Amino acid sequence: MATVGVGAFLLVLLAFVGADDATDSKVHLKVYYESLCPDSVRFVRNQLIPTWNSLGGDYLQIDFLPFGKARSSRKPGGGLSFTCQHGPRECAGNMVMACGLSNLLTDHDLRVKFVGCVMSSSDPPSAGAKCAPTVGLDYSVIEECMDSPAGEALLYNYEQRTLKLYPKGLPFVPTITINGKFDQDAQDASLRDLKSVVCAYIPESARPAQCL
């Protein structure tokens, strides 16, 4: 299927987003991703973090769902095991972020900083020990979570939320929804120029100078 170019998509979007079209100028993103997916790494490094650094929490809210195309299964003796697209180490990387995020619920900026640190490292699954102190976390708290039923429960919750969007599993990772909706043209444009897409979703009357 042909995709719409970023410029064409933004022109169409701007025709529908006006000053009175939203009561909340903050754009809400949900990012469905996984720790060792090259496309996820590129998106977080090259699009998400620069966009956040430019616009920040006044205009952007990001909900991270580190699960991707993984699957859970019940262990015979109880508990859950996870199978990830890029192997067991990816599952470990997903859980590092899930456990870290669960300890940063009240500070959105630190949540973005933590995910950015992990996904920008040369080896995301082993980056927790380096990244936790940058957001004021003791890595032992993350380790305890990963070795407990709490870590399993966090990943299982992300799985259920992922399946709610796509009951048969994600067709592509990362998948991005904007203001609670998935749009293929917005997805394609976001992978190439997320900041322009976010700016287009901000009502014109509230659009900041960074978008001009």
C-alpha atoms as one frame of an Amber mdcrd trajectory, in Angstrom:
protein
   0.000   0.000   0.000   1.358   3.429  -0.915   2.250   5.713   1.974   1.649
   9.428   2.203   4.760  11.613   2.410   5.401  13.558   5.604   4.678  16.911
   3.974   1.438  15.772   2.374   0.280  14.128   5.590   0.950  17.281   7.602
  -0.982  19.439   5.141  -3.993  17.149   5.445  -3.707  17.050   9.209  -3.400
  20.808   9.568  -6.632  21.197   7.622  -8.453  19.327  10.378  -6.646  20.508
  13.506  -7.626  24.034  14.460  -7.560  26.227  17.507 -10.923  24.976  18.743
 -10.460  21.287  17.948  -8.992  20.271  21.307  -9.279  21.382  24.909  -5.880
  19.871  25.756  -2.875  21.183  23.832  -0.764  18.277  25.057  -0.266  15.498
  22.498  -0.513  12.005  23.966   1.734   9.334  22.470   1.738   5.635  23.225
   4.866   3.886  22.045   4.718   0.100  21.661   8.325  -1.019  21.321  10.950
  -3.598  22.315  14.493  -3.320  23.590  16.471  -4.984  20.782  14.357  -3.997
  17.794  16.543  -1.877  15.477  13.538   0.205  14.379  12.586   0.836  18.011
  16.131   1.890  18.847  16.281   4.277  15.874  12.901   5.796  16.680  13.697
   6.436  20.336  17.194   7.759  19.632  16.539   9.828  16.516  12.908  10.922
  16.851  11.428  10.542  20.314  14.204  11.929  22.503  14.982  14.949  20.268
  11.258  15.747  20.060  10.906  15.515  23.826  13.985  17.681  24.352  12.491
  20.310  22.047   8.861  20.321  23.216   8.955  18.752  26.680   6.109  17.922
  29.002   4.163  21.094  28.319   3.168  19.782  24.905   3.860  16.065  24.971
   2.952  13.083  27.117   4.495   9.690  26.364   3.283   6.309  27.561   5.921
   3.610  27.059   4.886  -0.009  26.496   8.069  -2.136  26.321   6.659  -5.406
  25.021   6.431  -5.387  21.223   5.833  -8.761  19.594   6.581 -10.810  22.703
   4.276 -13.506  24.042   3.654 -14.865  27.529   2.981 -18.444  28.584   2.178
 -20.098  31.898   4.910 -22.131  33.575   3.869 -25.626  34.751   4.836 -24.775
  38.313   3.231 -21.347  38.261   4.316 -17.943  37.096   4.911 -16.636  33.590
   7.606 -16.980  30.968   8.068 -14.664  27.997   9.224 -15.274  24.443  10.522
 -12.219  22.620  11.057 -11.509  18.935  14.812 -11.014  19.353  15.399 -13.647
  22.016  15.659 -13.883  25.818  17.943 -10.886  26.186  15.281  -8.695  24.622
  12.836  -9.919  27.251  15.373  -8.916  29.905  15.711  -5.473  28.338  11.939
  -5.050  28.238  11.718  -5.964  31.917  14.534  -3.569  32.855  12.467  -0.743
  31.397   9.181  -2.018  32.804  10.632  -2.195  36.317  12.395   1.144  36.005
   9.276   2.883  34.709   7.203   1.440  37.546   9.459   3.298  39.998   9.168
   6.620  38.148   5.405   7.007  38.024   5.330  10.581  39.306   8.049  12.130
  37.130   7.388  12.045  33.409  10.649  13.711  32.478  12.650  11.044  34.318
  10.651   8.280  32.633  11.612   9.644  29.223  15.214  10.113  30.332  15.435
   6.525  31.601  14.028   4.959  28.432  16.210   7.225  26.313  19.294   6.171
  28.251  18.530   2.454  27.963  17.596   2.543  24.280  20.570   4.757  23.362
  23.086   2.409  24.956  25.117  -0.049  22.916  23.360  -2.926  24.709  19.915
  -2.024  26.112  19.386  -5.248  28.123  22.485  -4.536  30.234  22.027  -0.759
  30.477  19.915  -0.670  33.619  22.839  -0.448  36.039  24.258   2.541  34.142
  20.945   4.300  33.508  19.219   3.879  36.874  21.493   6.350  38.724  20.913
   9.010  36.040  17.276   9.196  37.162  17.917   8.773  40.877  17.129   5.059
  41.084  19.088   2.395  42.918  19.578  -0.415  40.400  19.024  -2.997  43.148
  15.361  -1.931  43.186  15.104  -2.786  39.487  16.905  -6.097  40.012  14.530
  -7.062  42.806  11.578  -6.267  40.556  13.012  -8.324  37.694  13.529 -11.337
  39.948  10.039 -11.208  41.420   6.455 -11.822  40.328   6.121  -8.029  40.146
   8.320  -7.920  37.027   6.268 -10.651  35.385   3.063  -8.818  36.257   4.356
  -5.601  34.697   5.227  -7.297  31.406   1.935  -9.186  31.403   0.085  -5.880
  31.835   1.968  -4.440  28.867   1.066  -7.525  26.860  -2.630  -7.110  27.602
  -2.517  -3.433  26.671  -0.686  -4.290  23.458  -3.234  -6.962  22.554  -6.035
  -4.492  23.231  -4.676  -2.411  20.355  -3.934  -5.412  18.107  -5.554  -8.652
  19.350  -3.470 -10.714  16.918  -0.249  -8.941  17.829   1.534  -5.873  16.498
   2.180  -5.896  12.746   5.151  -3.555  13.162   7.426  -2.385  15.968   7.521
   0.349  17.053   3.853   1.194  16.785   2.813   4.708  17.770  -0.672   5.917
  18.610  -1.506   9.611  18.913  -4.249  10.840  21.229  -5.485   7.287  21.639
  -5.791   6.490  17.935  -3.663   4.639  15.414  -3.307   6.159  11.956  -1.001
   4.540   9.411  -0.034   7.817   7.748   0.754   9.386  11.122   2.761   6.292
  12.053   4.826   6.455   8.848   5.393  10.184   9.228   6.342   9.842  12.906
   9.116   7.394  12.100  10.692  10.035   9.846   9.804  13.365  11.482   8.039
  12.962  14.807   8.432  16.573  15.885   6.557  17.875  12.835   3.773  15.368
  13.428   3.431  16.328  17.093   3.467  20.018  16.212   0.694  19.470  13.688
  -1.469  17.899  16.405  -1.040  20.858  18.748  -3.936  23.327  18.238  -2.738
  26.338  16.279  -3.497  28.779  19.086  -1.228  26.823  21.432   1.530  25.897
  18.991   4.928  26.935  20.435   7.764  28.737  18.713   9.693  25.461  18.494
   7.149  24.325  15.897   7.589  27.316  13.612
